[in-house]
């Protein structure tokens, strides 16, 4: 929004996908910039970290979860209905690593649904479909409004980076160059 206020003539075309799709779009020259939740090492692409965030466990704000008072155990996680992202998602990869560190194999969880966006996951959690590991940043509005509960786990595996992708040798359009310059400071000011 700040860029549109300063440069009202700028038009952004945005495609949303998981990290593997974004990397594919970048590799096939279908996009000027990409944002991914897992590092990408592809010839001709620069992958620059710009945002560090934490993942949290999101649960419905219902009495059974309220009674947990913020405490989840691996044994309980094994039994709860679980919502997951698609396999190409950076969030899914990070969540799977975390679950394995607890001695839980992701495919043995009580899987309720696989959804293709963080927003879909948050809606599923809000309406009681299950629990999920999500971006704290993405979940904060729903949690602040009391629609979901967030469970924090002290694990370095729940800290992750977001990366900006762009081509090493291609000139960026003025809009893409502005976004590349402004995006890191926007998120630093939002944190």
PDB file of C-alpha atoms in Angstrom:
ATOM      1  CA  UNK A   1       0.000   0.000   0.000  1.00  0.00           C
ATOM      2  CA  UNK A   2       2.828   2.457   0.740  1.00  0.00           C
ATOM      3  CA  UNK A   3       4.228   1.955  -2.762  1.00  0.00           C
ATOM      4  CA  UNK A   4       0.795   2.495  -4.337  1.00  0.00           C
ATOM      5  CA  UNK A   5       0.390   5.722  -2.377  1.00  0.00           C
ATOM      6  CA  UNK A   6       3.764   7.026  -3.564  1.00  0.00           C
ATOM      7  CA  UNK A   7       3.423   5.637  -7.089  1.00  0.00           C
ATOM      8  CA  UNK A   8      -0.302   5.278  -7.904  1.00  0.00           C
ATOM      9  CA  UNK A   9       0.430   4.201 -11.486  1.00  0.00           C
ATOM     10  CA  UNK A  10       2.236   1.011 -10.353  1.00  0.00           C
ATOM     11  CA  UNK A  11       0.420  -2.254 -11.103  1.00  0.00           C
ATOM     12  CA  UNK A  12       1.370  -5.534  -9.419  1.00  0.00           C
ATOM     13  CA  UNK A  13       0.438  -8.934 -10.765  1.00  0.00           C
ATOM     14  CA  UNK A  14       0.656 -11.446  -7.902  1.00  0.00           C
ATOM     15  CA  UNK A  15       0.565 -15.239  -8.139  1.00  0.00           C
ATOM     16  CA  UNK A  16       0.333 -17.338  -5.000  1.00  0.00           C
ATOM     17  CA  UNK A  17       1.816 -20.790  -4.659  1.00  0.00           C
ATOM     18  CA  UNK A  18       3.956 -22.905  -2.418  1.00  0.00           C
ATOM     19  CA  UNK A  19       7.741 -22.499  -2.367  1.00  0.00           C
ATOM     20  CA  UNK A  20       8.351 -25.147  -5.033  1.00  0.00           C
ATOM     21  CA  UNK A  21       5.843 -23.493  -7.396  1.00  0.00           C
ATOM     22  CA  UNK A  22       7.418 -20.069  -6.887  1.00  0.00           C
ATOM     23  CA  UNK A  23      10.875 -21.476  -7.621  1.00  0.00           C
ATOM     24  CA  UNK A  24       9.497 -23.099 -10.770  1.00  0.00           C
ATOM     25  CA  UNK A  25       7.901 -19.805 -11.903  1.00  0.00           C
ATOM     26  CA  UNK A  26      11.180 -17.999 -11.316  1.00  0.00           C
ATOM     27  CA  UNK A  27      13.196 -20.667 -13.144  1.00  0.00           C
ATOM     28  CA  UNK A  28      10.850 -20.630 -16.127  1.00  0.00           C
ATOM     29  CA  UNK A  29      11.001 -16.800 -16.337  1.00  0.00           C
ATOM     30  CA  UNK A  30       7.362 -16.457 -15.346  1.00  0.00           C
ATOM     31  CA  UNK A  31       7.999 -14.003 -12.522  1.00  0.00           C
ATOM     32  CA  UNK A  32      10.427 -11.193 -11.728  1.00  0.00           C
ATOM     33  CA  UNK A  33      10.442 -11.642  -7.964  1.00  0.00           C
ATOM     34  CA  UNK A  34       9.536 -14.489  -5.681  1.00  0.00           C
ATOM     35  CA  UNK A  35       9.080 -14.895  -1.947  1.00  0.00           C
ATOM     36  CA  UNK A  36       9.705 -18.357  -0.537  1.00  0.00           C
ATOM     37  CA  UNK A  37       9.854 -19.953   2.883  1.00  0.00           C
ATOM     38  CA  UNK A  38      12.704 -22.314   2.006  1.00  0.00           C
ATOM     39  CA  UNK A  39      16.069 -21.444   0.475  1.00  0.00           C
ATOM     40  CA  UNK A  40      16.352 -21.988  -3.257  1.00  0.00           C
ATOM     41  CA  UNK A  41      19.594 -22.862  -4.978  1.00  0.00           C
ATOM     42  CA  UNK A  42      19.082 -22.576  -8.711  1.00  0.00           C
ATOM     43  CA  UNK A  43      21.542 -21.385 -11.339  1.00  0.00           C
ATOM     44  CA  UNK A  44      20.898 -17.769 -12.234  1.00  0.00           C
ATOM     45  CA  UNK A  45      18.743 -16.979  -9.184  1.00  0.00           C
ATOM     46  CA  UNK A  46      19.709 -14.951  -6.155  1.00  0.00           C
ATOM     47  CA  UNK A  47      18.082 -16.036  -2.904  1.00  0.00           C
ATOM     48  CA  UNK A  48      18.343 -13.337  -0.214  1.00  0.00           C
ATOM     49  CA  UNK A  49      16.966 -13.727   3.332  1.00  0.00           C
ATOM     50  CA  UNK A  50      14.790 -10.790   4.360  1.00  0.00           C
ATOM     51  CA  UNK A  51      12.493 -11.879   7.209  1.00  0.00           C
ATOM     52  CA  UNK A  52      12.907 -14.158  10.212  1.00  0.00           C
ATOM     53  CA  UNK A  53       9.798 -15.443  11.911  1.00  0.00           C
ATOM     54  CA  UNK A  54       8.516 -18.219  14.151  1.00  0.00           C
ATOM     55  CA  UNK A  55       6.070 -20.988  13.518  1.00  0.00           C
ATOM     56  CA  UNK A  56       3.449 -21.768  16.148  1.00  0.00           C
ATOM     57  CA  UNK A  57       0.804 -24.408  16.696  1.00  0.00           C
ATOM     58  CA  UNK A  58      -2.640 -22.966  16.028  1.00  0.00           C
ATOM     59  CA  UNK A  59      -5.729 -24.529  17.595  1.00  0.00           C
ATOM     60  CA  UNK A  60      -9.429 -23.717  17.706  1.00  0.00           C
ATOM     61  CA  UNK A  61     -10.404 -21.404  20.561  1.00  0.00           C
ATOM     62  CA  UNK A  62     -12.685 -23.962  22.181  1.00  0.00           C
ATOM     63  CA  UNK A  63     -12.895 -25.259  25.779  1.00  0.00           C
ATOM     64  CA  UNK A  64     -10.861 -28.444  25.202  1.00  0.00           C
ATOM     65  CA  UNK A  65      -7.923 -26.390  23.853  1.00  0.00           C
ATOM     66  CA  UNK A  66      -8.416 -23.581  26.377  1.00  0.00           C
ATOM     67  CA  UNK A  67      -8.064 -26.117  29.212  1.00  0.00           C
ATOM     68  CA  UNK A  68      -4.579 -27.003  27.929  1.00  0.00           C
ATOM     69  CA  UNK A  69      -3.444 -23.536  29.085  1.00  0.00           C
ATOM     70  CA  UNK A  70      -0.797 -23.320  26.383  1.00  0.00           C
ATOM     71  CA  UNK A  71       0.712 -26.758  27.060  1.00  0.00           C
ATOM     72  CA  UNK A  72       0.813 -29.385  24.348  1.00  0.00           C
ATOM     73  CA  UNK A  73       2.759 -32.618  24.587  1.00  0.00           C
ATOM     74  CA  UNK A  74       4.017 -34.769  21.713  1.00  0.00           C
ATOM     75  CA  UNK A  75       1.640 -37.516  22.892  1.00  0.00           C
ATOM     76  CA  UNK A  76      -1.323 -35.161  22.603  1.00  0.00           C
ATOM     77  CA  UNK A  77      -0.174 -33.847  19.204  1.00  0.00           C
ATOM     78  CA  UNK A  78      -0.178 -37.438  17.956  1.00  0.00           C
ATOM     79  CA  UNK A  79      -3.926 -37.727  18.675  1.00  0.00           C
ATOM     80  CA  UNK A  80      -5.254 -34.322  17.613  1.00  0.00           C
ATOM     81  CA  UNK A  81      -6.782 -33.800  14.149  1.00  0.00           C
ATOM     82  CA  UNK A  82      -4.005 -32.168  12.123  1.00  0.00           C
ATOM     83  CA  UNK A  83      -4.151 -29.822   9.136  1.00  0.00           C
ATOM     84  CA  UNK A  84      -1.130 -29.724   6.836  1.00  0.00           C
ATOM     85  CA  UNK A  85       0.057 -27.765   3.825  1.00  0.00           C
ATOM     86  CA  UNK A  86       0.883 -29.461   0.529  1.00  0.00           C
ATOM     87  CA  UNK A  87       4.275 -31.241   0.239  1.00  0.00           C
ATOM     88  CA  UNK A  88       5.970 -28.400  -1.746  1.00  0.00           C
ATOM     89  CA  UNK A  89       5.288 -25.859   0.994  1.00  0.00           C
ATOM     90  CA  UNK A  90       8.213 -24.434   2.981  1.00  0.00           C
ATOM     91  CA  UNK A  91       5.953 -24.363   6.051  1.00  0.00           C
ATOM     92  CA  UNK A  92       5.205 -28.072   5.595  1.00  0.00           C
ATOM     93  CA  UNK A  93       8.891 -28.945   5.312  1.00  0.00           C
ATOM     94  CA  UNK A  94       9.740 -26.970   8.439  1.00  0.00           C
ATOM     95  CA  UNK A  95       6.758 -28.411  10.376  1.00  0.00           C
ATOM     96  CA  UNK A  96       7.738 -31.958   9.390  1.00  0.00           C
ATOM     97  CA  UNK A  97      11.302 -31.397  10.674  1.00  0.00           C
ATOM     98  CA  UNK A  98       9.943 -30.083  13.967  1.00  0.00           C
ATOM     99  CA  UNK A  99       7.521 -32.997  14.381  1.00  0.00           C
ATOM    100  CA  UNK A 100      10.292 -35.519  13.700  1.00  0.00           C
ATOM    101  CA  UNK A 101      12.408 -33.822  16.391  1.00  0.00           C
ATOM    102  CA  UNK A 102       9.581 -34.684  18.827  1.00  0.00           C
ATOM    103  CA  UNK A 103       9.605 -38.316  17.710  1.00  0.00           C
ATOM    104  CA  UNK A 104       6.473 -37.913  15.582  1.00  0.00           C
ATOM    105  CA  UNK A 105       6.423 -39.081  11.994  1.00  0.00           C
ATOM    106  CA  UNK A 106       4.187 -36.629  10.108  1.00  0.00           C
ATOM    107  CA  UNK A 107       2.421 -39.349   8.107  1.00  0.00           C
ATOM    108  CA  UNK A 108       1.369 -41.112  11.334  1.00  0.00           C
ATOM    109  CA  UNK A 109      -0.506 -38.088  12.683  1.00  0.00           C
ATOM    110  CA  UNK A 110      -4.299 -37.945  12.749  1.00  0.00           C
ATOM    111  CA  UNK A 111      -4.454 -36.020   9.451  1.00  0.00           C
ATOM    112  CA  UNK A 112      -7.773 -34.230   8.934  1.00  0.00           C
ATOM    113  CA  UNK A 113      -6.969 -32.224   5.783  1.00  0.00           C
ATOM    114  CA  UNK A 114      -4.251 -31.015   3.431  1.00  0.00           C
ATOM    115  CA  UNK A 115      -4.843 -27.414   2.350  1.00  0.00           C
ATOM    116  CA  UNK A 116      -2.984 -25.256  -0.144  1.00  0.00           C
ATOM    117  CA  UNK A 117      -2.703 -21.921   1.620  1.00  0.00           C
ATOM    118  CA  UNK A 118      -2.018 -20.538   5.065  1.00  0.00           C
ATOM    119  CA  UNK A 119      -5.334 -18.701   4.935  1.00  0.00           C
ATOM    120  CA  UNK A 120      -7.187 -21.968   4.288  1.00  0.00           C
ATOM    121  CA  UNK A 121      -5.365 -23.599   7.193  1.00  0.00           C
ATOM    122  CA  UNK A 122      -6.289 -20.718   9.518  1.00  0.00           C
ATOM    123  CA  UNK A 123      -9.943 -20.923   8.448  1.00  0.00           C
ATOM    124  CA  UNK A 124      -9.919 -24.679   9.105  1.00  0.00           C
ATOM    125  CA  UNK A 125      -8.421 -24.132  12.557  1.00  0.00           C
ATOM    126  CA  UNK A 126     -10.886 -21.348  13.350  1.00  0.00           C
ATOM    127  CA  UNK A 127     -13.869 -23.546  12.494  1.00  0.00           C
ATOM    128  CA  UNK A 128     -12.595 -26.530  14.486  1.00  0.00           C
ATOM    129  CA  UNK A 129     -11.290 -28.808  11.742  1.00  0.00           C
ATOM    130  CA  UNK A 130      -8.009 -29.360  13.582  1.00  0.00           C
ATOM    131  CA  UNK A 131      -4.675 -27.929  14.680  1.00  0.00           C
ATOM    132  CA  UNK A 132      -1.768 -26.900  12.491  1.00  0.00           C
ATOM    133  CA  UNK A 133       1.728 -25.480  12.480  1.00  0.00           C
ATOM    134  CA  UNK A 134       1.558 -22.027  10.920  1.00  0.00           C
ATOM    135  CA  UNK A 135       3.364 -18.728  10.631  1.00  0.00           C
ATOM    136  CA  UNK A 136       2.984 -16.693  13.814  1.00  0.00           C
ATOM    137  CA  UNK A 137       2.972 -13.591  11.653  1.00  0.00           C
ATOM    138  CA  UNK A 138       0.097 -14.891   9.510  1.00  0.00           C
ATOM    139  CA  UNK A 139      -1.909 -16.103  12.535  1.00  0.00           C
ATOM    140  CA  UNK A 140      -1.605 -13.040  14.715  1.00  0.00           C
ATOM    141  CA  UNK A 141      -4.828 -11.293  13.620  1.00  0.00           C
ATOM    142  CA  UNK A 142      -6.978 -14.392  14.184  1.00  0.00           C
ATOM    143  CA  UNK A 143      -5.313 -14.952  17.575  1.00  0.00           C
ATOM    144  CA  UNK A 144      -5.659 -11.295  18.619  1.00  0.00           C
ATOM    145  CA  UNK A 145      -9.366 -11.440  17.742  1.00  0.00           C
ATOM    146  CA  UNK A 146      -9.741 -14.550  19.922  1.00  0.00           C
ATOM    147  CA  UNK A 147     -10.764 -16.805  17.036  1.00  0.00           C
ATOM    148  CA  UNK A 148      -7.823 -19.200  17.459  1.00  0.00           C
ATOM    149  CA  UNK A 149      -5.285 -20.100  20.146  1.00  0.00           C
ATOM    150  CA  UNK A 150      -1.540 -20.141  19.585  1.00  0.00           C
ATOM    151  CA  UNK A 151       0.762 -22.611  21.310  1.00  0.00           C
ATOM    152  CA  UNK A 152       4.425 -21.635  21.393  1.00  0.00           C
ATOM    153  CA  UNK A 153       7.124 -24.269  21.493  1.00  0.00           C
ATOM    154  CA  UNK A 154      10.718 -23.426  22.344  1.00  0.00           C
ATOM    155  CA  UNK A 155      12.508 -25.048  19.424  1.00  0.00           C
ATOM    156  CA  UNK A 156      15.009 -23.606  16.955  1.00  0.00           C
ATOM    157  CA  UNK A 157      13.278 -25.730  14.313  1.00  0.00           C
ATOM    158  CA  UNK A 158      10.277 -23.400  14.522  1.00  0.00           C
ATOM    159  CA  UNK A 159      12.313 -20.375  13.511  1.00  0.00           C
ATOM    160  CA  UNK A 160      12.549 -19.822   9.798  1.00  0.00           C
ATOM    161  CA  UNK A 161      13.590 -17.376   7.129  1.00  0.00           C
ATOM    162  CA  UNK A 162      11.732 -15.971   4.196  1.00  0.00           C
ATOM    163  CA  UNK A 163      13.755 -15.315   1.076  1.00  0.00           C
ATOM    164  CA  UNK A 164      13.457 -12.950  -1.865  1.00  0.00           C
ATOM    165  CA  UNK A 165      14.251 -14.544  -5.214  1.00  0.00           C
ATOM    166  CA  UNK A 166      15.264 -12.668  -8.328  1.00  0.00           C
ATOM    167  CA  UNK A 167      17.353 -13.280 -11.401  1.00  0.00           C
ATOM    168  CA  UNK A 168      21.038 -12.600 -11.174  1.00  0.00           C
ATOM    169  CA  UNK A 169      21.410 -11.195 -14.687  1.00  0.00           C
ATOM    170  CA  UNK A 170      17.983  -9.831 -15.688  1.00  0.00           C
ATOM    171  CA  UNK A 171      17.084  -6.188 -15.217  1.00  0.00           C
ATOM    172  CA  UNK A 172      14.023  -5.706 -13.030  1.00  0.00           C
ATOM    173  CA  UNK A 173      11.084  -3.554 -14.044  1.00  0.00           C
ATOM    174  CA  UNK A 174      10.813  -0.318 -12.032  1.00  0.00           C
ATOM    175  CA  UNK A 175       7.898  -1.767 -10.001  1.00  0.00           C
ATOM    176  CA  UNK A 176       9.808  -4.957  -9.166  1.00  0.00           C
ATOM    177  CA  UNK A 177      12.938  -2.977  -8.271  1.00  0.00           C
ATOM    178  CA  UNK A 178      10.902  -0.779  -5.894  1.00  0.00           C
ATOM    179  CA  UNK A 179       9.287  -3.820  -4.291  1.00  0.00           C
ATOM    180  CA  UNK A 180      12.650  -5.521  -3.859  1.00  0.00           C
ATOM    181  CA  UNK A 181      13.971  -2.414  -2.138  1.00  0.00           C
ATOM    182  CA  UNK A 182      10.900  -1.705   0.031  1.00  0.00           C
ATOM    183  CA  UNK A 183       9.734  -5.159   1.125  1.00  0.00           C
ATOM    184  CA  UNK A 184      12.446  -5.915   3.716  1.00  0.00           C
ATOM    185  CA  UNK A 185      11.990  -2.590   5.501  1.00  0.00           C
ATOM    186  CA  UNK A 186       8.191  -2.947   5.410  1.00  0.00           C
ATOM    187  CA  UNK A 187       8.361  -6.230   7.331  1.00  0.00           C
ATOM    188  CA  UNK A 188      10.993  -4.906   9.742  1.00  0.00           C
ATOM    189  CA  UNK A 189       8.593  -2.076  10.617  1.00  0.00           C
ATOM    190  CA  UNK A 190       5.630  -4.469  10.966  1.00  0.00           C
ATOM    191  CA  UNK A 191       7.330  -6.842  13.416  1.00  0.00           C
TER     192      UNK A 191
END
